[in-house]
Every structure is written in C-alpha cells, then in structure tokens.
Amino acid sequence: MARALYIHWPFCLAKCPYCDFNSHVRESVDHAQWEGALLADMACEAEAAGGEPLTSVFFGGGTPSLMPPSLVSRLLESAERLWGFAPEIEITLEGNPSSVEAANYAGLAAAGVNRVSLGLQALDDETLLFLGRLHDAAEGLAALEVAQRQFERVSFDLIYARPGHTLDQWQAELSRALAFGTGHLSLYQLTIELGTRFATMVRQKEFEPLDDDASAEMFALTREMTSALGLPAYEVSNHARPGEESRHNLTYWRYQDYCGIGPGAHGRRGGIATVRHRKPENWLKSVAASGNGIAETHDLSGKEQAFEAMLMGLRLAEGVDIGSMAMRFGLPGQALCDPDKLAFYEQQGLAWCRGERIGVTEQGMPLLDALLGELVPAELVAA
Ligand code: SF4
C-alpha cells in the first residue's frame, strides 16, 4: 500500500497568465516562520495519519525550487522521523528552469530530492514570452542540463496546442524534447482556466484558443511519437519509460491514501477528505491558532469514494479493477460502471474490458470527460 506526502510551497516570482494553481507572489517570505508552520502542520498530519512508511514525498507549488535547500532538508528529516521512509522512496520537487533556481539544484539533491519536475513549458523564446515565463529557451535548457547531472530522475513539462500552433511545429518541438533523453515527460494542452489572465485575454479577443480538431490531432501525434520512442502515455498527459512513472502521482490516480500539508493542500486518509486553508496568510494563522492548517475535513461515503476513484483511475492507461474497487467501497460492480454503456463504447473502440479491469482506449482518451459521464452511473455522480 502506498502512502504519499504532498507539501505545498505557494510562492512564485510572478504569476503566469495561464495558471490557476494556488500560487502567490509576495515581496518577501519569512523562511523561519514557514519552516515552523510546515513542521507543525506535518506533525499534526502524522498524528492523524501515521502508520505505513512513506513511499513518496512531493514538493509542489508554487515554485518549490525557490525553497532554501536547508528548509527542504529539515522537512524531509521530520517526515522520515514521523513516518519512516520506505526503501526506494521517491522524493520529487517541482521547479522552474531559471539560472537562479538551477544554482539551488545541487543543494536540493544533497537534501534528499531524487526526482525533479521542471516547468520548461516551451523551447523557443517567443512562446515562453507569450506564456509569461521568466526564463528564456537557452536558460531553460541550461537548467535542464544541470538538473540531469544533479538528480537521479528528471521530468519536464511542455504546453502544446497553443494559439496558432501547427502540427509541424509541435512535431519538431516534441522531437527535440524527446532527444534530451529524460525518462518522463508531462505534455499538456493549453487550457484556458477561469479567473486567469488568459481567460480575460480570450474574452477581450486578444487571442483565440486553438480549435478542438487541431488540438486532437496534436494529442494523437504526441501519443504516437512518445510511444515510438519508448515513453508511452501512462496517463492522459504523462509519458514515461517503463519504471519511470511518477510513483507519487500514481498514488492519486490509483486512489490510495495521501497526506497533504501547506496552503490549499488536499489529502485523503481512510475515507476522510482533508483540505487546508488556501491563502498563505490564512493557513499561517490557522497553524498559529490550532497547530494545523486544516480548513475542513469530512467523511466520504462509499459512493463518493468510488466516484473519485473512477474519475482518477480511468485517466490511466492501466484502467481500474472494478471487482476490487467494488469490494473496497462495498458496492456492486454495476454501481461503478454501467455494463451496457461499457459494451457499447467497447464496440465503438473507445473503451476496453479485460476480465474485471476496464479502461479507456487510445482513441477514447481525447473524449475522456464525455466518456466518464457515460460510463460512470448517474447515482454515483450525484452521491
Ligand atoms: S511558476 Fe508554475 S505555479 Fe507559479 S504561476 Fe507559473 S505556472 Fe503557476
């Protein structure tokens, strides 16, 4: 059984116009105050969710590569003392590929980080400027090189299906990206999220998002090219050499327990959902007042858990085991997946079923949201 710990570092140097993550820009950050508060939030979580040793730790954000390595080191020491570390623990940190942060990589590796996920996002200056990134292409690639020297495992993100993006351009960009030889790639289509600067720009007709057909073609090409080079998609947007998958993210997608600390972090432990205060200052106040940053905990019914597990699991190429999930949540198999609809979509080539295991095919993945609405019965959705 996996047990994962997520630590949220909510600060960035600037807000990217497409980003709807819980990230904030502040003139200064009191590292000593944040260290004390994160350690307290962690200790409180470990008391409620002790037990098995951790199989993964993930520093997400925000921009955790801006954290002082000494802070990362103290958080890891504390996590190990509180839970213990499983052998081969995966310790990932999300980072930006700027020269300032690259200078931090050696210290972060020495602190125990063994996997890094870099927000490269594009390989040319014009696109990086459009995406509001602070690094240029040369700086990003130099940082990637440093990361490949410093960390055992490296992944990076690219954003495709941008306004005006062509299939040929993406093919060339992805070929270059694959040649860097990392074992993992996260390849996301640009989506316009509510409340972002890009959403305002689209509303004001400053640019038009790429149309669905062109995006779908790029999605198919992405799967073809990564697969041909031995990094098939194991999730909608994530591609890895076998064995190089993000074990931490697999914990979410396989609906296993995880603890989440820091502003806005979510957790799932033994059928209980936890949510931390989202705004950094509110989270700090809560930790000062009650020793933890929890805004809300609530019990999830078997149906609610089954619904979440289906939503997560069907993102994976491996799909979900309906039999074991039905047993886990005390529900009949047909409550999780409509057998008639499954048979229909199997015939259409959009879903598959092998014994108790079901999933969405390559052709079905671009239509995942619509398929989830069809395959997962309405009673479960309404739970
Ligand atoms: S660096 Fe990452 S988290 Fe921060 S604003 Fe940009 S996309 Fe969001």
GROMACS .gro file of C-alpha atoms and ligand atoms in nm:
model
  391
    1MET     CA    1   0.000   0.000   0.000
    2ALA     CA    2   0.144   0.338  -0.099
    3ARG     CA    3   0.145   0.631   0.139
    4ALA     CA    4   0.234   0.965  -0.011
    5LEU     CA    5   0.307   1.306   0.140
    6TYR     CA    6   0.242   1.627  -0.053
    7ILE     CA    7   0.398   1.954   0.066
    8HIS     CA    8   0.273   2.278  -0.091
    9TRP     CA    9   0.503   2.578  -0.130
   10PRO     CA   10   0.272   2.855  -0.253
   11PHE     CA   11   0.514   3.124  -0.374
   12CYS     CA   12   0.623   3.221  -0.725
   13LEU     CA   13   0.830   3.510  -0.857
   14ALA     CA   14   0.548   3.607  -1.096
   15LYS     CA   15   0.204   3.473  -1.185
   16CYS     CA   16   0.190   3.303  -1.525
   17PRO     CA   17  -0.115   3.413  -1.726
   18TYR     CA   18  -0.247   3.056  -1.777
   19CYS     CA   19  -0.201   2.940  -1.417
   20ASP     CA   20  -0.489   2.864  -1.182
   21PHE     CA   21  -0.277   2.686  -0.919
   22ASN     CA   22  -0.263   2.807  -0.561
   23SER     CA   23   0.040   3.026  -0.627
   24HIS     CA   24   0.108   3.374  -0.493
   25VAL     CA   25   0.363   3.649  -0.542
   26ARG     CA   26   0.491   3.811  -0.221
   27GLU     CA   27   0.763   4.070  -0.175
   28SER     CA   28   0.933   3.862   0.090
   29VAL     CA   29   0.884   3.527   0.259
   30ASP     CA   30   0.988   3.466   0.620
   31HIS     CA   31   1.153   3.125   0.576
   32ALA     CA   32   1.190   3.063   0.950
   33GLN     CA   33   0.819   3.126   1.004
   34TRP     CA   34   0.728   2.897   0.713
   35GLU     CA   35   0.958   2.624   0.835
   36GLY     CA   36   0.800   2.627   1.181
   37ALA     CA   37   0.447   2.627   1.039
   38LEU     CA   38   0.509   2.349   0.785
   39LEU     CA   39   0.675   2.134   1.053
   40ALA     CA   40   0.374   2.185   1.283
   41ASP     CA   41   0.123   2.106   1.005
   42MET     CA   42   0.322   1.794   0.919
   43ALA     CA   43   0.340   1.671   1.280
   44CYS     CA   44  -0.034   1.716   1.317
   45GLU     CA   45  -0.099   1.522   0.996
   46ALA     CA   46   0.132   1.240   1.103
   47GLU     CA   47  -0.057   1.207   1.430
   48ALA     CA   48  -0.384   1.162   1.242
   49ALA     CA   49  -0.240   0.952   0.961
   50GLY     CA   50   0.057   0.761   1.093
   51GLY     CA   51   0.112   0.400   1.003
   52GLU     CA   52   0.299   0.285   0.698
   53PRO     CA   53   0.626   0.446   0.595
   54LEU     CA   54   0.613   0.698   0.313
   55THR     CA   55   0.668   0.573  -0.039
   56SER     CA   56   0.685   0.923  -0.187
   57VAL     CA   57   0.714   1.288  -0.097
   58PHE     CA   58   0.624   1.561  -0.346
   59PHE     CA   59   0.708   1.930  -0.308
   60GLY     CA   60   0.458   2.111  -0.531
   61GLY     CA   61   0.359   2.469  -0.576
   62GLY     CA   62   0.401   2.746  -0.649
   63THR     CA   63   0.771   2.717  -0.709
   64PRO     CA   64   0.935   2.486  -0.454
   65SER     CA   65   1.270   2.518  -0.631
   66LEU     CA   66   1.283   2.860  -0.463
   67MET     CA   67   1.283   2.694  -0.119
   68PRO     CA   68   1.616   2.707   0.061
   69PRO     CA   69   1.770   2.355   0.050
   70SER     CA   70   1.813   2.372   0.430
   71LEU     CA   71   1.434   2.405   0.466
   72VAL     CA   72   1.372   2.112   0.230
   73SER     CA   73   1.624   1.910   0.426
   74ARG     CA   74   1.458   1.983   0.761
   75LEU     CA   75   1.113   1.897   0.626
   76LEU     CA   76   1.245   1.566   0.492
   77GLU     CA   77   1.422   1.485   0.821
   78SER     CA   78   1.098   1.547   1.005
   79ALA     CA   79   0.891   1.339   0.761
   80GLU     CA   80   1.134   1.050   0.800
   81ARG     CA   81   1.120   1.073   1.178
   82LEU     CA   82   0.738   1.090   1.181
   83TRP     CA   83   0.651   0.821   0.925
   84GLY     CA   84   0.972   0.649   0.824
   85PHE     CA   85   1.079   0.619   0.460
   86ALA     CA   86   1.016   0.306   0.254
   87PRO     CA   87   1.324   0.179   0.070
   88GLU     CA   88   1.347   0.342  -0.274
   89ILE     CA   89   1.136   0.638  -0.165
   90GLU     CA   90   1.068   0.884  -0.447
   91ILE     CA   91   1.122   1.247  -0.345
   92THR     CA   92   1.011   1.489  -0.616
   93LEU     CA   93   1.037   1.865  -0.628
   94GLU     CA   94   0.872   2.086  -0.889
   95GLY     CA   95   1.100   2.352  -1.019
   96ASN     CA   96   1.139   2.629  -1.267
   97PRO     CA   97   1.436   2.620  -1.503
   98SER     CA   98   1.589   2.960  -1.433
   99SER     CA   99   1.956   3.011  -1.364
  100VAL     CA  100   1.879   3.127  -1.008
  101GLU     CA  101   1.699   2.804  -0.934
  102ALA     CA  102   1.950   2.585  -1.116
  103ALA     CA  103   2.208   2.714  -0.868
  104ASN     CA  104   1.988   2.558  -0.598
  105TYR     CA  105   1.969   2.210  -0.758
  106ALA     CA  106   2.286   2.068  -0.605
  107GLY     CA  107   2.173   2.171  -0.257
  108LEU     CA  108   1.827   2.025  -0.315
  109ALA     CA  109   1.977   1.695  -0.433
  110ALA     CA  110   2.200   1.687  -0.124
  111ALA     CA  111   1.888   1.749   0.089
  112GLY     CA  112   1.743   1.423  -0.045
  113VAL     CA  113   1.542   1.522  -0.353
  114ASN     CA  114   1.591   1.242  -0.609
  115ARG     CA  115   1.345   1.346  -0.879
  116VAL     CA  116   1.272   1.686  -1.028
  117SER     CA  117   0.988   1.801  -1.247
  118LEU     CA  118   1.081   2.114  -1.441
  119GLY     CA  119   0.836   2.365  -1.586
  120LEU     CA  120   1.019   2.415  -1.915
  121GLN     CA  121   0.684   2.466  -2.100
  122ALA     CA  122   0.831   2.557  -2.442
  123LEU     CA  123   1.160   2.552  -2.628
  124ASP     CA  124   1.150   2.892  -2.802
  125ASP     CA  125   1.170   3.246  -2.669
  126GLU     CA  126   0.859   3.381  -2.840
  127THR     CA  127   0.634   3.115  -2.684
  128LEU     CA  128   0.798   3.146  -2.344
  129LEU     CA  129   0.726   3.519  -2.355
  130PHE     CA  130   0.363   3.455  -2.452
  131LEU     CA  131   0.332   3.208  -2.162
  132GLY     CA  132   0.470   3.471  -1.925
  133ARG     CA  133   0.766   3.258  -1.823
  134LEU     CA  134   1.064   3.424  -1.661
  135HIS     CA  135   1.325   3.205  -1.832
  136ASP     CA  136   1.425   3.209  -2.196
  137ALA     CA  137   1.491   2.898  -2.404
  138ALA     CA  138   1.869   2.895  -2.355
  139GLU     CA  139   1.836   2.939  -1.979
  140GLY     CA  140   1.572   2.665  -1.960
  141LEU     CA  141   1.788   2.417  -2.149
  142ALA     CA  142   2.094   2.501  -1.942
  143ALA     CA  143   1.891   2.440  -1.625
  144LEU     CA  144   1.768   2.108  -1.767
  145GLU     CA  145   2.127   2.003  -1.822
  146VAL     CA  146   2.218   2.090  -1.463
  147ALA     CA  147   1.912   1.900  -1.339
  148GLN     CA  148   2.011   1.592  -1.541
  149ARG     CA  149   2.353   1.600  -1.374
  150GLN     CA  150   2.222   1.658  -1.021
  151PHE     CA  151   1.911   1.440  -0.990
  152GLU     CA  152   1.860   1.068  -1.042
  153ARG     CA  153   1.534   1.123  -1.229
  154VAL     CA  154   1.422   1.424  -1.433
  155SER     CA  155   1.090   1.510  -1.594
  156PHE     CA  156   0.984   1.828  -1.767
  157ASP     CA  157   0.657   1.987  -1.876
  158LEU     CA  158   0.569   2.130  -2.215
  159ILE     CA  159   0.249   2.311  -2.312
  160TYR     CA  160   0.120   2.249  -2.663
  161ALA     CA  161  -0.195   2.333  -2.865
  162ARG     CA  162  -0.119   2.700  -2.815
  163PRO     CA  163  -0.288   2.973  -3.027
  164GLY     CA  164  -0.165   2.942  -3.386
  165HIS     CA  165   0.040   2.630  -3.305
  166THR     CA  166   0.075   2.396  -3.604
  167LEU     CA  167   0.116   2.021  -3.614
  168ASP     CA  168   0.455   2.055  -3.787
  169GLN     CA  169   0.581   2.297  -3.525
  170TRP     CA  170   0.474   2.065  -3.244
  171GLN     CA  171   0.630   1.764  -3.416
  172ALA     CA  172   0.965   1.944  -3.440
  173GLU     CA  173   0.943   2.069  -3.080
  174LEU     CA  174   0.850   1.728  -2.941
  175SER     CA  175   1.131   1.560  -3.139
  176ARG     CA  176   1.377   1.800  -2.978
  177ALA     CA  177   1.225   1.740  -2.636
  178LEU     CA  178   1.246   1.362  -2.671
  179ALA     CA  179   1.611   1.388  -2.771
  180PHE     CA  180   1.701   1.530  -2.428
  181GLY     CA  181   1.661   1.174  -2.301
  182THR     CA  182   1.463   1.224  -1.979
  183GLY     CA  183   1.265   0.922  -1.861
  184HIS     CA  184   0.944   1.118  -1.807
  185LEU     CA  185   0.756   1.398  -1.983
  186SER     CA  186   0.437   1.583  -1.889
  187LEU     CA  187   0.276   1.719  -2.206
  188TYR     CA  188  -0.027   1.939  -2.151
  189GLN     CA  189  -0.263   2.106  -2.394
  190LEU     CA  190  -0.309   2.474  -2.317
  191THR     CA  191  -0.643   2.512  -2.143
  192ILE     CA  192  -0.795   2.848  -2.062
  193GLU     CA  193  -0.885   2.836  -1.695
  194LEU     CA  194  -1.145   3.063  -1.539
  195GLY     CA  195  -1.005   3.356  -1.344
  196THR     CA  196  -0.669   3.359  -1.525
  197ARG     CA  197  -0.524   3.645  -1.729
  198PHE     CA  198  -0.553   3.429  -2.041
  199ALA     CA  199  -0.928   3.393  -1.975
  200THR     CA  200  -0.957   3.774  -1.973
  201MET     CA  201  -0.745   3.799  -2.290
  202VAL     CA  202  -0.966   3.546  -2.469
  203ARG     CA  203  -1.278   3.733  -2.354
  204GLN     CA  204  -1.129   4.056  -2.487
  205LYS     CA  205  -1.045   3.876  -2.812
  206GLU     CA  206  -0.671   3.931  -2.776
  207PHE     CA  207  -0.620   3.574  -2.896
  208GLU     CA  208  -0.825   3.273  -2.989
  209PRO     CA  209  -0.754   2.929  -2.842
  210LEU     CA  210  -0.662   2.660  -3.090
  211ASP     CA  211  -0.967   2.473  -3.219
  212ASP     CA  212  -1.061   2.127  -3.093
  213ASP     CA  213  -0.976   1.937  -3.413
  214ALA     CA  214  -0.623   2.075  -3.431
  215SER     CA  215  -0.574   2.004  -3.058
  216ALA     CA  216  -0.700   1.646  -3.104
  217GLU     CA  217  -0.454   1.592  -3.391
  218MET     CA  218  -0.169   1.712  -3.171
  219PHE     CA  219  -0.282   1.488  -2.887
  220ALA     CA  220  -0.275   1.185  -3.120
  221LEU     CA  221   0.067   1.282  -3.259
  222THR     CA  222   0.201   1.324  -2.905
  223ARG     CA  223   0.097   0.969  -2.815
  224GLU     CA  224   0.237   0.826  -3.136
  225MET     CA  225   0.576   0.995  -3.103
  226THR     CA  226   0.629   0.927  -2.732
  227SER     CA  227   0.521   0.567  -2.773
  228ALA     CA  228   0.756   0.513  -3.068
  229LEU     CA  229   1.046   0.631  -2.852
  230GLY     CA  230   0.960   0.411  -2.556
  231LEU     CA  231   0.782   0.669  -2.337
  232PRO     CA  232   0.416   0.574  -2.384
  233ALA     CA  233   0.138   0.768  -2.215
  234TYR     CA  234   0.054   0.604  -1.884
  235GLU     CA  235  -0.192   0.884  -1.802
  236VAL     CA  236  -0.372   1.141  -2.017
  237SER     CA  237  -0.081   1.387  -2.020
  238ASN     CA  238   0.205   1.189  -1.867
  239HIS     CA  239   0.456   0.979  -2.056
  240ALA     CA  240   0.733   0.761  -1.917
  241ARG     CA  241   0.980   0.490  -1.984
  242PRO     CA  242   0.852   0.178  -1.805
  243GLY     CA  243   0.951   0.213  -1.438
  244GLU     CA  244   0.996   0.591  -1.464
  245GLU     CA  245   0.632   0.680  -1.394
  246SER     CA  246   0.569   0.928  -1.114
  247ARG     CA  247   0.501   0.696  -0.820
  248HIS     CA  248   0.361   0.988  -0.623
  249ASN     CA  249   0.104   1.080  -0.887
  250LEU     CA  250   0.015   0.714  -0.936
  251THR     CA  251  -0.091   0.716  -0.569
  252TYR     CA  252  -0.358   0.978  -0.654
  253TRP     CA  253  -0.468   0.811  -0.974
  254ARG     CA  254  -0.488   0.468  -0.807
  255TYR     CA  255  -0.684   0.631  -0.528
  256GLN     CA  256  -0.453   0.538  -0.247
  257ASP     CA  257  -0.411   0.749   0.066
  258TYR     CA  258  -0.201   1.063   0.070
  259CYS     CA  259  -0.138   1.337   0.322
  260GLY     CA  260  -0.130   1.698   0.204
  261ILE     CA  261   0.020   1.983   0.406
  262GLY     CA  262   0.074   2.352   0.333
  263PRO     CA  263  -0.169   2.608   0.189
  264GLY     CA  264  -0.454   2.463  -0.015
  265ALA     CA  265  -0.324   2.104   0.005
  266HIS     CA  266  -0.579   1.824  -0.017
  267GLY     CA  267  -0.547   1.483   0.147
  268ARG     CA  268  -0.730   1.152   0.160
  269ARG     CA  269  -0.687   0.927   0.461
  270GLY     CA  270  -0.902   0.626   0.540
  271GLY     CA  271  -1.211   0.767   0.369
  272ILE     CA  272  -1.166   1.118   0.511
  273ALA     CA  273  -1.102   1.420   0.289
  274THR     CA  274  -0.883   1.699   0.426
  275VAL     CA  275  -0.844   2.050   0.282
  276ARG     CA  276  -0.600   2.311   0.410
  277HIS     CA  277  -0.662   2.689   0.404
  278ARG     CA  278  -0.577   2.815   0.060
  279LYS     CA  279  -0.445   3.167   0.117
  280PRO     CA  280  -0.093   3.158   0.266
  281GLU     CA  281  -0.174   3.413   0.538
  282ASN     CA  282  -0.493   3.228   0.644
  283TRP     CA  283  -0.306   2.899   0.654
  284LEU     CA  284  -0.033   3.056   0.873
  285LYS     CA  285  -0.298   3.199   1.107
  286SER     CA  286  -0.467   2.861   1.136
  287VAL     CA  287  -0.137   2.686   1.217
  288ALA     CA  288  -0.060   2.951   1.481
  289ALA     CA  289  -0.406   2.913   1.634
  290SER     CA  290  -0.463   2.539   1.622
  291GLY     CA  291  -0.135   2.374   1.524
  292ASN     CA  292  -0.253   2.278   1.174
  293GLY     CA  293  -0.369   2.445   0.854
  294ILE     CA  294  -0.685   2.238   0.813
  295ALA     CA  295  -0.985   2.433   0.683
  296GLU     CA  296  -1.214   2.133   0.654
  297THR     CA  297  -1.231   1.756   0.699
  298HIS     CA  298  -1.523   1.541   0.600
  299ASP     CA  299  -1.611   1.174   0.574
  300LEU     CA  300  -1.659   1.048   0.222
  301SER     CA  301  -1.935   0.790   0.164
  302GLY     CA  302  -1.850   0.469  -0.023
  303LYS     CA  303  -2.023   0.614  -0.330
  304GLU     CA  304  -1.826   0.939  -0.313
  305GLN     CA  305  -1.501   0.749  -0.284
  306ALA     CA  306  -1.598   0.517  -0.569
  307PHE     CA  307  -1.681   0.818  -0.787
  308GLU     CA  308  -1.347   0.981  -0.718
  309ALA     CA  309  -1.165   0.653  -0.773
  310MET     CA  310  -1.332   0.606  -1.113
  311LEU     CA  311  -1.253   0.963  -1.220
  312MET     CA  312  -0.889   0.920  -1.126
  313GLY     CA  313  -0.839   0.560  -1.240
  314LEU     CA  314  -0.982   0.599  -1.589
  315ARG     CA  315  -0.715   0.860  -1.663
  316LEU     CA  316  -0.462   0.578  -1.652
  317ALA     CA  317  -0.371   0.351  -1.943
  318GLU     CA  318  -0.391   0.060  -1.695
  319GLY     CA  319  -0.756   0.149  -1.618
  320VAL     CA  320  -0.931   0.031  -1.300
  321ASP     CA  321  -1.011  -0.305  -1.144
  322ILE     CA  322  -1.386  -0.285  -1.097
  323GLY     CA  323  -1.401  -0.604  -0.886
  324SER     CA  324  -1.153  -0.493  -0.624
  325MET     CA  325  -1.292  -0.140  -0.621
  326ALA     CA  326  -1.648  -0.265  -0.570
  327MET     CA  327  -1.526  -0.475  -0.278
  328ARG     CA  328  -1.329  -0.183  -0.132
  329PHE     CA  329  -1.630   0.051  -0.134
  330GLY     CA  330  -1.899  -0.211  -0.054
  331LEU     CA  331  -2.086  -0.157  -0.381
  332PRO     CA  332  -2.193  -0.386  -0.667
  333GLY     CA  333  -1.973  -0.360  -0.979
  334GLN     CA  334  -2.257  -0.215  -1.191
  335ALA     CA  335  -2.282   0.077  -0.947
  336LEU     CA  336  -1.933   0.181  -1.059
  337CYS     CA  337  -1.963   0.129  -1.432
  338ASP     CA  338  -2.274   0.085  -1.647
  339PRO     CA  339  -2.225  -0.257  -1.819
  340ASP     CA  340  -2.446  -0.170  -2.120
  341LYS     CA  341  -2.267   0.156  -2.186
  342LEU     CA  342  -1.931  -0.018  -2.142
  343ALA     CA  343  -2.027  -0.281  -2.401
  344PHE     CA  344  -2.143  -0.006  -2.639
  345TYR     CA  345  -1.825   0.202  -2.609
  346GLU     CA  346  -1.613  -0.112  -2.633
  347GLN     CA  347  -1.777  -0.179  -2.966
  348GLN     CA  348  -1.703   0.177  -3.074
  349GLY     CA  349  -1.337   0.120  -2.988
  350LEU     CA  350  -1.339   0.387  -2.715
  351ALA     CA  351  -1.332   0.164  -2.403
  352TRP     CA  352  -1.186  -0.176  -2.317
  353CYS     CA  353  -1.267  -0.453  -2.073
  354ARG     CA  354  -1.034  -0.740  -1.976
  355GLY     CA  355  -1.183  -0.956  -1.703
  356GLU     CA  356  -1.255  -0.725  -1.411
  357ARG     CA  357  -1.034  -0.447  -1.544
  358ILE     CA  358  -1.178  -0.170  -1.761
  359GLY     CA  359  -1.026   0.134  -1.923
  360VAL     CA  360  -1.037   0.391  -2.199
  361THR     CA  361  -0.858   0.321  -2.529
  362GLU     CA  362  -0.612   0.549  -2.709
  363GLN     CA  363  -0.898   0.664  -2.934
  364GLY     CA  364  -1.119   0.726  -2.632
  365MET     CA  365  -0.867   0.934  -2.432
  366PRO     CA  366  -0.935   1.266  -2.613
  367LEU     CA  367  -1.303   1.215  -2.520
  368LEU     CA  368  -1.231   1.114  -2.160
  369ASP     CA  369  -1.459   1.369  -1.991
  370ALA     CA  370  -1.757   1.274  -2.207
  371LEU     CA  371  -1.686   0.902  -2.159
  372LEU     CA  372  -1.670   0.940  -1.781
  373GLY     CA  373  -2.017   1.095  -1.794
  374GLU     CA  374  -2.139   0.792  -1.988
  375LEU     CA  375  -1.963   0.505  -1.812
  376VAL     CA  376  -2.000   0.618  -1.450
  377PRO     CA  377  -2.367   0.580  -1.347
  378ALA     CA  378  -2.558   0.897  -1.257
  379GLU     CA  379  -2.631   0.773  -0.899
  380LEU     CA  380  -2.259   0.767  -0.829
  381VAL     CA  381  -2.207   1.114  -0.983
  382ALA     CA  382  -2.491   1.251  -0.767
  383ALA     CA  383  -2.360   1.087  -0.445
  384SF4     S1  384   0.551   2.920  -1.200
  384SF4    FE1  385   0.403   2.748  -1.202
  384SF4     S2  386   0.278   2.773  -1.018
  384SF4    FE2  387   0.391   2.964  -1.047
  384SF4     S3  388   0.246   3.096  -1.157
  384SF4    FE3  389   0.373   2.995  -1.313
  384SF4     S4  390   0.261   2.803  -1.368
  384SF4    FE4  391   0.172   2.884  -1.176
   0.00000   0.00000   0.00000
